[in-house]
Short mmCIF file of C-alpha atoms in Angstrom, two decimals:
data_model
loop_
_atom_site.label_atom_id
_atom_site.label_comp_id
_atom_site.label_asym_id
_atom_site.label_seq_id
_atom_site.Cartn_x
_atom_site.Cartn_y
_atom_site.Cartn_z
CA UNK A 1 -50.26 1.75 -12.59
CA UNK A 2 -47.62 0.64 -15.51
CA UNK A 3 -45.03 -1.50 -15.21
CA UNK A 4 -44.39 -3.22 -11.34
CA UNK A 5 -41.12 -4.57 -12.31
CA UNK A 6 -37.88 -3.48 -13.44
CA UNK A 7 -36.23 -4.84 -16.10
CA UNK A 8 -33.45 -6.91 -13.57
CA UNK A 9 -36.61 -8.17 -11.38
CA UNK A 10 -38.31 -9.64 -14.95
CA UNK A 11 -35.34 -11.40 -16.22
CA UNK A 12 -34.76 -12.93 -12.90
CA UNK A 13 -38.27 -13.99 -12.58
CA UNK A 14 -38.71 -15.47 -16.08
CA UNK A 15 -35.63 -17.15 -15.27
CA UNK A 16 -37.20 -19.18 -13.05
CA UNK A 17 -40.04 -20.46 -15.08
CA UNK A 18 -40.18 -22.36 -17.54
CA UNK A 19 -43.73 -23.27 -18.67
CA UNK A 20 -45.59 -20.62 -21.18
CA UNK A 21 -48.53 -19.91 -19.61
CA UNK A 22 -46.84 -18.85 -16.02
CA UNK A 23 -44.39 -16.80 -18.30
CA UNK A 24 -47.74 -15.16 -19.30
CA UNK A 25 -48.74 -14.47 -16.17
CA UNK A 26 -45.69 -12.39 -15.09
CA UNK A 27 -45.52 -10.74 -18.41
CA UNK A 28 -49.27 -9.45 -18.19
CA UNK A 29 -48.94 -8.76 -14.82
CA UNK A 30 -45.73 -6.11 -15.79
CA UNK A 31 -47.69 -5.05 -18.87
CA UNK A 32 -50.93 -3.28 -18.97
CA UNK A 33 -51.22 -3.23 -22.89
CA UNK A 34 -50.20 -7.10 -22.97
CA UNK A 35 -52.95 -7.91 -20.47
CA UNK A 36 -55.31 -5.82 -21.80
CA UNK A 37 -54.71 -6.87 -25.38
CA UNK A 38 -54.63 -10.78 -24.30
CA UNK A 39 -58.03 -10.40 -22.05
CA UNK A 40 -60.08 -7.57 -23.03
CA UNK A 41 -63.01 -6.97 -26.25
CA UNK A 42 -63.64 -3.60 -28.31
CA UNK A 43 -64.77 -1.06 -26.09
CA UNK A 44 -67.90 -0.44 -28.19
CA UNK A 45 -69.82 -3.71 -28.62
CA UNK A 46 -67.37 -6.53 -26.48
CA UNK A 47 -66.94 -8.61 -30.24
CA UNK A 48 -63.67 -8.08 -31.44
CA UNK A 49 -60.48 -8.17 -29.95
CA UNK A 50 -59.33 -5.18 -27.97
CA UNK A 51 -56.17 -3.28 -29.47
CA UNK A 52 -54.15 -0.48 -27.37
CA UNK A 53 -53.54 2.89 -29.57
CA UNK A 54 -50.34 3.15 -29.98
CA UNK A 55 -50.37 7.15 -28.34
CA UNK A 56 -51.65 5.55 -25.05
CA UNK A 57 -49.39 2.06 -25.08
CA UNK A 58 -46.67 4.32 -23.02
CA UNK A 59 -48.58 6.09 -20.74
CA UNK A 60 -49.95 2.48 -19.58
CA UNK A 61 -46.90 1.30 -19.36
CA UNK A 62 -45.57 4.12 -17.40
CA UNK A 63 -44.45 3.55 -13.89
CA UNK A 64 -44.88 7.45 -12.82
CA UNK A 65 -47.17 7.68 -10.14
CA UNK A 66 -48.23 11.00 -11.47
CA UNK A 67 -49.36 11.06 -15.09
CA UNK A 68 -51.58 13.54 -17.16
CA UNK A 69 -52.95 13.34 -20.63
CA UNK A 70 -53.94 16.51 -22.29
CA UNK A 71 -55.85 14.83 -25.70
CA UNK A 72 -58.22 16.15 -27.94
CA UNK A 73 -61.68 14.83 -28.05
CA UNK A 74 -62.70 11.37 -29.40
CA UNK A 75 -59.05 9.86 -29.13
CA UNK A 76 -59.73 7.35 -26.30
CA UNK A 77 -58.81 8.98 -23.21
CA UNK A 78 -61.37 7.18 -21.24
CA UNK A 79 -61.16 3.60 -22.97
CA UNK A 80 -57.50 3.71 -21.95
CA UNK A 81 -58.45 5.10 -18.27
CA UNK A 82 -61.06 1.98 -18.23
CA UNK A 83 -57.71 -0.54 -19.31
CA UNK A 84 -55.70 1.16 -16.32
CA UNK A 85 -57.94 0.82 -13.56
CA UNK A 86 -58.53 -2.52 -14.70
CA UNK A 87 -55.50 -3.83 -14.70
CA UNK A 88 -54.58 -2.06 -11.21
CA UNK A 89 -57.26 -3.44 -9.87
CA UNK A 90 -56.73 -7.01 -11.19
CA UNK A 91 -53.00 -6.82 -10.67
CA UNK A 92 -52.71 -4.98 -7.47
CA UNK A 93 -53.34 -6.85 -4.23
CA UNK A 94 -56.30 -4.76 -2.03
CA UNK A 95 -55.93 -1.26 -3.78
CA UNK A 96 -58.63 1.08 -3.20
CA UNK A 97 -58.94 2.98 -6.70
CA UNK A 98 -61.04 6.36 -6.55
CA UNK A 99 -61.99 7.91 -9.30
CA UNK A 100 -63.28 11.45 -9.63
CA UNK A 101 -65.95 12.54 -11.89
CA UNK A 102 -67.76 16.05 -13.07
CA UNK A 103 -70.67 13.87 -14.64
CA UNK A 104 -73.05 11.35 -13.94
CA UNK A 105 -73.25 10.74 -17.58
CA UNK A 106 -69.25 10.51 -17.99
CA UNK A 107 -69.83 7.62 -14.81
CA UNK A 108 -72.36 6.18 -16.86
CA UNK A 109 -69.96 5.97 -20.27
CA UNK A 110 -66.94 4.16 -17.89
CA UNK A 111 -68.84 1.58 -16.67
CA UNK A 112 -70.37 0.67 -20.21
CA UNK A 113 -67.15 1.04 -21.47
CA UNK A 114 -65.63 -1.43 -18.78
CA UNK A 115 -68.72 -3.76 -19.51
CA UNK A 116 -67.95 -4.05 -23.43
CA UNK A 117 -64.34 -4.46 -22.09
CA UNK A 118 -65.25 -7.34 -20.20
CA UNK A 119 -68.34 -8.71 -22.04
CA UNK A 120 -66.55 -11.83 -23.56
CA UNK A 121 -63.24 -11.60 -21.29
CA UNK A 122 -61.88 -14.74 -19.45
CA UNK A 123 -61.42 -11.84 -16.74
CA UNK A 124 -64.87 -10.93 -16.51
CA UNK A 125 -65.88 -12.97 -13.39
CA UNK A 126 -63.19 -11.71 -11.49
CA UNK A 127 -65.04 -8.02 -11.50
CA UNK A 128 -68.30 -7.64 -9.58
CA UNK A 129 -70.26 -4.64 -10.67
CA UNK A 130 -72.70 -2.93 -8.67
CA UNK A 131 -73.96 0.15 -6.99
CA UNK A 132 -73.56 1.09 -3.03
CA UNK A 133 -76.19 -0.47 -1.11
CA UNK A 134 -77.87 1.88 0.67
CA UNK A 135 -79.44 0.23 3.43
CA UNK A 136 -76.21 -0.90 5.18
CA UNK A 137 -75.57 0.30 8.46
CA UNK A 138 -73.54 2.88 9.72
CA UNK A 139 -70.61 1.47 11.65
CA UNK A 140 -68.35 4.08 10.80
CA UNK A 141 -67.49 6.71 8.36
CA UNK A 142 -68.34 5.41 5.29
CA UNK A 143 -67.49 6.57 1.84
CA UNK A 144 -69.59 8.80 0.18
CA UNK A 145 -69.24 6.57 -3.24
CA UNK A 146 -71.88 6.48 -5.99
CA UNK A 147 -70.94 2.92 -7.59
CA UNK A 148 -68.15 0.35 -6.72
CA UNK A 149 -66.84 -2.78 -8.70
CA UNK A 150 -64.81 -5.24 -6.14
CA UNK A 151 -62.35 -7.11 -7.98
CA UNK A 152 -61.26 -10.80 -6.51
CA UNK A 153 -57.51 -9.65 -6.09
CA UNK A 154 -59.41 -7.85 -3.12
CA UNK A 155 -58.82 -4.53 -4.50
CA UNK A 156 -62.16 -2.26 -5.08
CA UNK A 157 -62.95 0.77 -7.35
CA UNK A 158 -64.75 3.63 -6.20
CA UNK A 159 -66.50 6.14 -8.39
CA UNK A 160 -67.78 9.92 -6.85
CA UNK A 161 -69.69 11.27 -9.11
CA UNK A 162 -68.96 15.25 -7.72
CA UNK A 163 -71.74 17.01 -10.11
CA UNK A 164 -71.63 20.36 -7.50
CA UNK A 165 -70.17 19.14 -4.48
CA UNK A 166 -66.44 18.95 -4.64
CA UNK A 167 -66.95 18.13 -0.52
CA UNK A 168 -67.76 14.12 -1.54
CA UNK A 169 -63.58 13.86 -2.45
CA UNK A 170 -62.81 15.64 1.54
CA UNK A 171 -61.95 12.86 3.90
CA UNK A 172 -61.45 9.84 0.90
CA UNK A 173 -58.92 7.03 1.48
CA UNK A 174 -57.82 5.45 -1.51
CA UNK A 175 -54.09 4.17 -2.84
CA UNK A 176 -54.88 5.10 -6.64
CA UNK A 177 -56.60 8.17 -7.48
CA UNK A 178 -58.10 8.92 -10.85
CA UNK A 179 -59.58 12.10 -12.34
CA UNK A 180 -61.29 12.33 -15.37
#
């Protein structure tokens, strides 16, 4: 989602505050590669701290509600897709974040990706992974979703895993929508 402040709205707010670690706060919450540099681990095995490539630092920060990558393979497209709907999620107050997928295996290489990302992160408890449950009842039209994390700032991420049936995105409600 990028920056949620302009640059007037910062200043005022840091303004007001004086002690470091509520400064931090703000700051993360405006910056995506500040937060996710601050809380996350290495995408691969959750050890080592987690640095943004420089290529992706502005598209992160970007405030554009439409934004497209066209990147050749292995670059990092979808550790820096994890990082955004991350920080949405943490940052944004009850978002519902869909996110589009051709394959269950690509599904499959998000969520480890967002594990490792969260393995050793002071952030970690605030994301609750876990598939749809399956025996709940119908009450109303539900969401056709293969696998949801809920995320305390009461926002929730939805994953369709669309294989052959482009029908599963007809009907969604969501206030972020990814494709990958």
């Amino acid at each position: 989602m990028g920056k949620r402040f302009t640059e007037e709205e910062l200043r005022e707010a840091l303004a007001l505050i004086k002690e470091p670690e509520q400064r931090n706060i703000i700051l993360e919450a405006d910056d995506p590669v500040l937060w996710s540099e601050n809380v996350f681990f290495d995408p691969d095995l959750g050890e080592t701290p987690f640095k943004v490539k420089p290529m992706f630092a502005p598209v992160l920060r970007s405030s554009k509600k439409n934004r497209a990558l066209r990147v050749g393979r292995q670059s990092g497209k979808t550790v820096h897709l994890c990082v955004d709907l991350c920080h949405t999620a943490a940052m944004f107050e009850n978002r519902v974040i869909l996110v589009f997928l051709p394959e269950k295996k690509q599904m499959n290489r998000i969520l480890e990706v967002m594990a490792n990302l969260l393995k050793n992160s002071p952030v970690k408890s605030s994301f609750v992974m876990g598939r749809k449950d399956k025996r709940r009842k119908k009450e109303n039209v539900e969401s056709d979703y293969d696998y949801e994390i809920k995320v305390s700032s009461g926002s929730v991420i939805r994953f369709f895993f669309m294989k052959n049936n482009p029908d599963k995105a007809r009907g969604q409600r969501g206030t972020n929508i990814y494709i990958d």
